[in-house]
PDB file of C-alpha atoms in Angstrom:
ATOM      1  CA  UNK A  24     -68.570 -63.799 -15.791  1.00  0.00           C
ATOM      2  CA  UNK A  25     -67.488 -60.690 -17.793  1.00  0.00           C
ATOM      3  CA  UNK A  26     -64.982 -61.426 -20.925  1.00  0.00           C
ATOM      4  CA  UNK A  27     -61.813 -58.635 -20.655  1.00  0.00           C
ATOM      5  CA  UNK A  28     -62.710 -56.002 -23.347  1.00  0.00           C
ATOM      6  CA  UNK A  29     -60.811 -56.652 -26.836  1.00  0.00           C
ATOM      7  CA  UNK A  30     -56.844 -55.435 -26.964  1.00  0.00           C
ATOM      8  CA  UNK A  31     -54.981 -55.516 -29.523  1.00  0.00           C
ATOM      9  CA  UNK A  32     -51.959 -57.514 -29.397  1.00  0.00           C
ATOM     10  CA  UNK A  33     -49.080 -56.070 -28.167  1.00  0.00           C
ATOM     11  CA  UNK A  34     -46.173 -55.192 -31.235  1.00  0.00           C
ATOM     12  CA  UNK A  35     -42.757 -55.023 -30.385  1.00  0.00           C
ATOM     13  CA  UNK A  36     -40.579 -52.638 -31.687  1.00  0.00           C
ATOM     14  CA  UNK A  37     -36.747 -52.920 -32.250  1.00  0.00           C
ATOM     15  CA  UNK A  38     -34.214 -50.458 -30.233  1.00  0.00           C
ATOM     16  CA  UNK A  39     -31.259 -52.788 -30.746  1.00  0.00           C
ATOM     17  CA  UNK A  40     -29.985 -56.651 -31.726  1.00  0.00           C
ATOM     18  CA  UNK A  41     -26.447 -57.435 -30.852  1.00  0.00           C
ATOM     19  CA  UNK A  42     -24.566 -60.922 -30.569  1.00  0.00           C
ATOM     20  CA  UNK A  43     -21.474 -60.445 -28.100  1.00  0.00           C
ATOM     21  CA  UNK A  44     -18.293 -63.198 -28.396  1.00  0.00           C
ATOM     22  CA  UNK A  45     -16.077 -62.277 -25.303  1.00  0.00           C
ATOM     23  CA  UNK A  46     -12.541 -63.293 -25.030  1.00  0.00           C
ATOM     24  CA  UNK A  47     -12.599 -61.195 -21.530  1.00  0.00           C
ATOM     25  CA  UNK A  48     -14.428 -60.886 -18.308  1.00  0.00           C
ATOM     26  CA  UNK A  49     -17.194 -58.158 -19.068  1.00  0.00           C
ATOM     27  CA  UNK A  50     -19.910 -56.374 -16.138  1.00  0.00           C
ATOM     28  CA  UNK A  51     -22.165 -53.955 -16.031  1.00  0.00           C
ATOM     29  CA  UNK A  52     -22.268 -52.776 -12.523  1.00  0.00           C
ATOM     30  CA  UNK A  53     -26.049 -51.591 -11.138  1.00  0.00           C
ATOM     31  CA  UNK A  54     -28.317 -49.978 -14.197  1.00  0.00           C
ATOM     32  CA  UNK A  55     -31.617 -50.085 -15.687  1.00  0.00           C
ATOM     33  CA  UNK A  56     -33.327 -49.620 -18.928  1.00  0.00           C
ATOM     34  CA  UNK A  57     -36.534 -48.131 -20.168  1.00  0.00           C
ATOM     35  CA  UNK A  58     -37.202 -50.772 -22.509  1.00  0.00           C
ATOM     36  CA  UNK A  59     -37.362 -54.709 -22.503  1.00  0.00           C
ATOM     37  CA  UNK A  60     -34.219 -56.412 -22.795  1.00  0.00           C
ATOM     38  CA  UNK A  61     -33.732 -60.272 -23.980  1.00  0.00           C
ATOM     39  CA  UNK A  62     -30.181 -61.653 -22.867  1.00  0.00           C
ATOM     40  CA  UNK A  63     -30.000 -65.295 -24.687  1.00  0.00           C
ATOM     41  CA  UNK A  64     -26.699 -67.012 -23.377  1.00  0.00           C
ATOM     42  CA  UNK A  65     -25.206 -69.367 -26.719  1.00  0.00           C
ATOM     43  CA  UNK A  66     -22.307 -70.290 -24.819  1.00  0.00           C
ATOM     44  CA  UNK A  67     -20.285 -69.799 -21.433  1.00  0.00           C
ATOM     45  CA  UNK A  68     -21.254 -68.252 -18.129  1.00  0.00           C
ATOM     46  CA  UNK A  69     -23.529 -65.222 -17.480  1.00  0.00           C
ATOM     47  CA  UNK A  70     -24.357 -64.301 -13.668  1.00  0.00           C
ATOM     48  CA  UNK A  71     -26.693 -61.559 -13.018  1.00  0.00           C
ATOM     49  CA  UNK A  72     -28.967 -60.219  -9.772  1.00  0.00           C
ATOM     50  CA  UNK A  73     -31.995 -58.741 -11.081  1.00  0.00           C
ATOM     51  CA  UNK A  74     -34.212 -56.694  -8.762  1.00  0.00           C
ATOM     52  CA  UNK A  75     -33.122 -58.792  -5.076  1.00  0.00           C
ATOM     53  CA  UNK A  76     -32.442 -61.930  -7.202  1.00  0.00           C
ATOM     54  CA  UNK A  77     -29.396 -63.252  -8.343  1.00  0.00           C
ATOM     55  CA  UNK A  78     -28.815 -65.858 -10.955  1.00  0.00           C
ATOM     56  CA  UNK A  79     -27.063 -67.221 -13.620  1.00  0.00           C
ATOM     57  CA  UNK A  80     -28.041 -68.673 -16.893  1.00  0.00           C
ATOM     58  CA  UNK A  81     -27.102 -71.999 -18.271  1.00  0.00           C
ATOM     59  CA  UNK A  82     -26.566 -72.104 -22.115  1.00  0.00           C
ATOM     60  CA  UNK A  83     -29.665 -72.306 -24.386  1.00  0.00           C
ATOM     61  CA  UNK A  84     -31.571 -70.214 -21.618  1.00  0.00           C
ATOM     62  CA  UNK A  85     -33.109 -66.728 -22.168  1.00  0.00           C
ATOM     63  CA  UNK A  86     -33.655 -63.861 -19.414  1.00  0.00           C
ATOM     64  CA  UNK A  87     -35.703 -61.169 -20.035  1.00  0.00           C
ATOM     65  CA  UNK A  88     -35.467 -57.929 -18.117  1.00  0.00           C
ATOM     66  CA  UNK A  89     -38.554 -55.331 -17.816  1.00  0.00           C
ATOM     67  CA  UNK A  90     -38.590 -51.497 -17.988  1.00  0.00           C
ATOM     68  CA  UNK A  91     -37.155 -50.238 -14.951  1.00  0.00           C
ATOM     69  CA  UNK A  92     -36.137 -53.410 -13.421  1.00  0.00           C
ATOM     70  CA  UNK A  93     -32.231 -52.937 -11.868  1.00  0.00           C
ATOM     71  CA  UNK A  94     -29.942 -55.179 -12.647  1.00  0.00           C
ATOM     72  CA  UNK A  95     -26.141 -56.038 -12.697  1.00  0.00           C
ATOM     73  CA  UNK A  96     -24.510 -58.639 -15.168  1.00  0.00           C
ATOM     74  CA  UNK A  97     -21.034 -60.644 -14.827  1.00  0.00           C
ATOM     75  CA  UNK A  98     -20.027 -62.415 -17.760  1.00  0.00           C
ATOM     76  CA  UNK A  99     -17.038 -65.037 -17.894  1.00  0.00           C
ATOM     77  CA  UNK A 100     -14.550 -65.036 -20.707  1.00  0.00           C
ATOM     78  CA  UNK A 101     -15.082 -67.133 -23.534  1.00  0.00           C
ATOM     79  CA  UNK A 102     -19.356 -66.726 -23.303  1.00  0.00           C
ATOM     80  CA  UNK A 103     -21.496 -65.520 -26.279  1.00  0.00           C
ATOM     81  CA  UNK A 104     -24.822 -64.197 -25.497  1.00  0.00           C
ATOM     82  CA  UNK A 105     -27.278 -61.863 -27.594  1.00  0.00           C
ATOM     83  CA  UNK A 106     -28.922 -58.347 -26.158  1.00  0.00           C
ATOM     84  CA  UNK A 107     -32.253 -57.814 -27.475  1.00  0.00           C
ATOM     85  CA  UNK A 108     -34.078 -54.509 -26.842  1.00  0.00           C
ATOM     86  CA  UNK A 109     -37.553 -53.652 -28.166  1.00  0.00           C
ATOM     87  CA  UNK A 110     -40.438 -51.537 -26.384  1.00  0.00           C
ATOM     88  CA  UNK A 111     -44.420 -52.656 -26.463  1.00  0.00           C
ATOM     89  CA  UNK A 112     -46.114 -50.009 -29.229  1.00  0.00           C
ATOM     90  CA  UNK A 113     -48.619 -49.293 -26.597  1.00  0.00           C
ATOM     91  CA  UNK A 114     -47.685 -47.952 -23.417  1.00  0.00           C
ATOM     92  CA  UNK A 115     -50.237 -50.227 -21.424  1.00  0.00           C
ATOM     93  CA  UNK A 116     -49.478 -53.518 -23.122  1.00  0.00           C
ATOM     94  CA  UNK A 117     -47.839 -55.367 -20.331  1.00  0.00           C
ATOM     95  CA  UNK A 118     -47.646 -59.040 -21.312  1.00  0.00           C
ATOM     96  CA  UNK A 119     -46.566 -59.850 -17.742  1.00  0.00           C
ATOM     97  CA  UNK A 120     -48.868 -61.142 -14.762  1.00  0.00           C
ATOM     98  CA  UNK A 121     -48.086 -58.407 -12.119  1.00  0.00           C
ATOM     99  CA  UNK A 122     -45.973 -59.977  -8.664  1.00  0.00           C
ATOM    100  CA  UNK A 123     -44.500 -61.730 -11.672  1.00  0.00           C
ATOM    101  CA  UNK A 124     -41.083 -63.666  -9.777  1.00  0.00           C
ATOM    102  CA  UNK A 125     -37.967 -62.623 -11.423  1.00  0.00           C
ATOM    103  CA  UNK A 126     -37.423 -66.664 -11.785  1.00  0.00           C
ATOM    104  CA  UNK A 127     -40.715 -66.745 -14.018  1.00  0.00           C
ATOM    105  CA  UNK A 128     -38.860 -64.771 -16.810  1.00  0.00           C
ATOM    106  CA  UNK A 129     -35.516 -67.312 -17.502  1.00  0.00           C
ATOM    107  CA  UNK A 130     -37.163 -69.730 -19.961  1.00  0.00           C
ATOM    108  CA  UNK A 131     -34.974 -72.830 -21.431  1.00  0.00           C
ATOM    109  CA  UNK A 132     -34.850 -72.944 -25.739  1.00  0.00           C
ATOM    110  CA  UNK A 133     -35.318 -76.908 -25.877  1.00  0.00           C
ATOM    111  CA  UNK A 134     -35.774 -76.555 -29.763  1.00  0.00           C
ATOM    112  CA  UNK A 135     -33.327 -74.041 -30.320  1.00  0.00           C
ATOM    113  CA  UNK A 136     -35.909 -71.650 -32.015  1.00  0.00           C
ATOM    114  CA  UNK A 137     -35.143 -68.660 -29.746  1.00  0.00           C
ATOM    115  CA  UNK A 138     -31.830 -69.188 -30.702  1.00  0.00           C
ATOM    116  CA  UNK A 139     -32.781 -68.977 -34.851  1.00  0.00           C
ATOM    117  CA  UNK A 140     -34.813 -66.184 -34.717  1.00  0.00           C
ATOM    118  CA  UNK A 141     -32.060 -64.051 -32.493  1.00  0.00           C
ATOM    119  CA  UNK A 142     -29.900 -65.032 -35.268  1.00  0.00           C
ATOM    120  CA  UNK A 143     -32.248 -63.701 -38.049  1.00  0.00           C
ATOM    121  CA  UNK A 144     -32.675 -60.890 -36.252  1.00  0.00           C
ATOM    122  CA  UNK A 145     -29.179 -60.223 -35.883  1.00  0.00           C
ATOM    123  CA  UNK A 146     -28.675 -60.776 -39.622  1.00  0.00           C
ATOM    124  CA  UNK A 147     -31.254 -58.537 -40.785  1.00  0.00           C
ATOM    125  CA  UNK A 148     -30.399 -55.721 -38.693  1.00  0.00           C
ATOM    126  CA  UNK A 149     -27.135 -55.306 -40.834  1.00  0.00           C
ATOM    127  CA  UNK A 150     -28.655 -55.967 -44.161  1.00  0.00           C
ATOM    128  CA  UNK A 151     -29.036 -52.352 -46.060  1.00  0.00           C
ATOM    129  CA  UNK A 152     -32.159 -53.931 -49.008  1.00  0.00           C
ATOM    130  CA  UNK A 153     -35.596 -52.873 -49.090  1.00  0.00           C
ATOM    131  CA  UNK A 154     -36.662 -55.742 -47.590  1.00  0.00           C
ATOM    132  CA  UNK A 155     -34.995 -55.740 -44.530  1.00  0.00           C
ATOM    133  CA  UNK A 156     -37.062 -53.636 -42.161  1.00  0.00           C
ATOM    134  CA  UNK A 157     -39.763 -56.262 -42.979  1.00  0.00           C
ATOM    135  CA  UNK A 158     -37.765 -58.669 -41.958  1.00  0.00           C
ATOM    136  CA  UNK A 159     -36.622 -57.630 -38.995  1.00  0.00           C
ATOM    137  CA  UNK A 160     -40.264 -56.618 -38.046  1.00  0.00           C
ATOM    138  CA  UNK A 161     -41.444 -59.972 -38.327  1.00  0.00           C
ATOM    139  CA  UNK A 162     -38.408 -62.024 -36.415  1.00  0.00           C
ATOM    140  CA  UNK A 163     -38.710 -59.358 -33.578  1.00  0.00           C
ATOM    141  CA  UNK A 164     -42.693 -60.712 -33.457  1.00  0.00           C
ATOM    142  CA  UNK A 165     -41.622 -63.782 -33.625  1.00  0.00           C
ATOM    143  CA  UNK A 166     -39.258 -63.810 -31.062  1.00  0.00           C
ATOM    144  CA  UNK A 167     -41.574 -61.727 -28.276  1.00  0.00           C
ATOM    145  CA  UNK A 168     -44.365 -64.866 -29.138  1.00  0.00           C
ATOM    146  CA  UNK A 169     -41.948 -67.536 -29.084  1.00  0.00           C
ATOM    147  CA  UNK A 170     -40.484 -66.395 -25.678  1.00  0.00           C
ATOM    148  CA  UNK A 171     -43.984 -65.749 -24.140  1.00  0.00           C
ATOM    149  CA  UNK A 172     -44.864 -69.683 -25.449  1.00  0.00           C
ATOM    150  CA  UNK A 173     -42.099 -70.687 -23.441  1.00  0.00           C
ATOM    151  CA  UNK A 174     -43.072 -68.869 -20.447  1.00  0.00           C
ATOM    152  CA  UNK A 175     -45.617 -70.559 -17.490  1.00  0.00           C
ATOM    153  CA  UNK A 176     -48.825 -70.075 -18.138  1.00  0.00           C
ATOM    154  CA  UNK A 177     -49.684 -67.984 -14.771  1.00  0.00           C
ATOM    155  CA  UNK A 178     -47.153 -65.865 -16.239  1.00  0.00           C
ATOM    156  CA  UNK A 179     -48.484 -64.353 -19.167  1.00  0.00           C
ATOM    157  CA  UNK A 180     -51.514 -61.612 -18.757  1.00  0.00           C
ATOM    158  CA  UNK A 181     -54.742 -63.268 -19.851  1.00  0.00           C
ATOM    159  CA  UNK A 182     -55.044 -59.447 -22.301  1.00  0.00           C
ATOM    160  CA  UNK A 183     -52.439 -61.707 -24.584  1.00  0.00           C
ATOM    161  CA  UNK A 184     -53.738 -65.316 -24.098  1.00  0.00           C
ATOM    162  CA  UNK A 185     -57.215 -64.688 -25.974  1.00  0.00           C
ATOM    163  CA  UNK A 186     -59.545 -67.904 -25.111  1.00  0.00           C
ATOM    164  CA  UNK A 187     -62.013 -66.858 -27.208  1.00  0.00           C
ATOM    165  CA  UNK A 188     -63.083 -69.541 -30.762  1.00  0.00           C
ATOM    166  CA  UNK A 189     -62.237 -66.650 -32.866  1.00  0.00           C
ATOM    167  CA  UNK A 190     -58.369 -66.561 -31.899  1.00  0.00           C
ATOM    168  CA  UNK A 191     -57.680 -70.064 -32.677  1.00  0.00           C
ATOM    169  CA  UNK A 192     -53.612 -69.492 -32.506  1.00  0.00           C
ATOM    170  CA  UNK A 193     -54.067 -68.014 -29.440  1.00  0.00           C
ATOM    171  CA  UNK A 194     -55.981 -71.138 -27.871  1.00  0.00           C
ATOM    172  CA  UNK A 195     -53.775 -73.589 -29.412  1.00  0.00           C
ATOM    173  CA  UNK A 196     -50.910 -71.543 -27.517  1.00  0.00           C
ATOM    174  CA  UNK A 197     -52.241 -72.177 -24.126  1.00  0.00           C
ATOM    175  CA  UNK A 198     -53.594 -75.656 -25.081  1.00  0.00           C
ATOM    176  CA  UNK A 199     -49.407 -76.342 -25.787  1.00  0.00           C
ATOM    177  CA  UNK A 200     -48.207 -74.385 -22.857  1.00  0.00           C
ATOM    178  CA  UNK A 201     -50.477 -76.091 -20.543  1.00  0.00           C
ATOM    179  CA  UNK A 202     -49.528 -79.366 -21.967  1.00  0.00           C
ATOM    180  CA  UNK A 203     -45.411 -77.942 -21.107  1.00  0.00           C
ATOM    181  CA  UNK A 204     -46.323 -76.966 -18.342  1.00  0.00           C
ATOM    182  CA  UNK A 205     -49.511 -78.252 -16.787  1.00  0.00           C
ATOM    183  CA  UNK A 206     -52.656 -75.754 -15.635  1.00  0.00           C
ATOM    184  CA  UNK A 207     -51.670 -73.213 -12.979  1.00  0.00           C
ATOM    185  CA  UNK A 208     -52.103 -73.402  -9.426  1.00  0.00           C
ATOM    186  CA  UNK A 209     -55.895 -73.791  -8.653  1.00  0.00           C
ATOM    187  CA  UNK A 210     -56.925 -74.761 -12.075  1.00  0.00           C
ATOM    188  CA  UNK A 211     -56.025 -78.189 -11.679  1.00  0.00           C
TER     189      UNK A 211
END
């Protein structure tokens, strides 16, 4: 059996970090965009159909939306959620399983961590000091590896879960999510 050549892993880049506290209804009728988006929903209701699916996400949970995929959102009054968008720094670095289900990409935040780092994020977009940028770099990784942690494990491309000895953090990731989750269909 063949090991999958070496990739690098894949480094998100920031397009935009916004928290959103609505005292109205707010929807966004049929669009798409060309990079990843993160919705995290703090508080209240947020329905959406994604693709030929339609959901809604509880509080604590995080969606995350692909390049390209359609989607319309209906948010209640009173509910606080975060946008995050970021693209991969190389074209081909799809984290993502392909036939991935749209139901495979709403994760739950038991610890709360997602919701941290969104915050950090959030704060260091607005800060104007050297340091900053830096910042902001390294909650944005943070975030991308925290929410791919959370994910199933027959979700995530085996080009970012490295079984190799020489990635150590990258074993100990799927030694914790199959321990979350148990070993995918087949493996058992």
């Amino acid at each position: 059996m063949s090991k999958p050549a070496y990739r690098p892993d894949p480094e998100p880049v920031l397009r935009r970090a916004v928290r959103l506290d609505l005292s109205f209804r707010a929807g966004f009728s049929r669009h798409q965009h060309f990079d990843y988006e993160l919705i995290y929903l703090h508080s209240g209701m947020y329905e959406y159909r994604h693709n030929n699916l339609s959901g809604r996400l509880r509080p604590g949970q995080a969606f995350l939306l692909r390049p390209g995929d359609w989607h319309v959102d209906a948010i209640a009054p009173g509910a606080s959620y975060s946008a995050v968008n970021f693209v991969l720094s190389q074209d081909d670095a799809i984290p993502f399983r392909e036939h991935l289900a749209e139901t495979q990409l709403v994760v739950d935040d038991r610890n709360g961590l997602l919701a941290q780092t969104i915050a950090t994020l959030i704060e260091e977009n607005i800060r104007p000091d050297a340091f900053s940028s830096r910042l902001l770099a390294a909650a944005l990784r943070e975030l991308f590896w925290r929410y791919l942690r959370l994910l199933p494990p027959d979700a995530v491309a085996e080009t970012v879960i490295r079984t190799d000895a020489a990635d150590t953090h990258a074993v100990e990731l799927r030694r914790l999510a199959l321990n979350a989750h148990g070993p995918p269909p087949g493996l058992d």
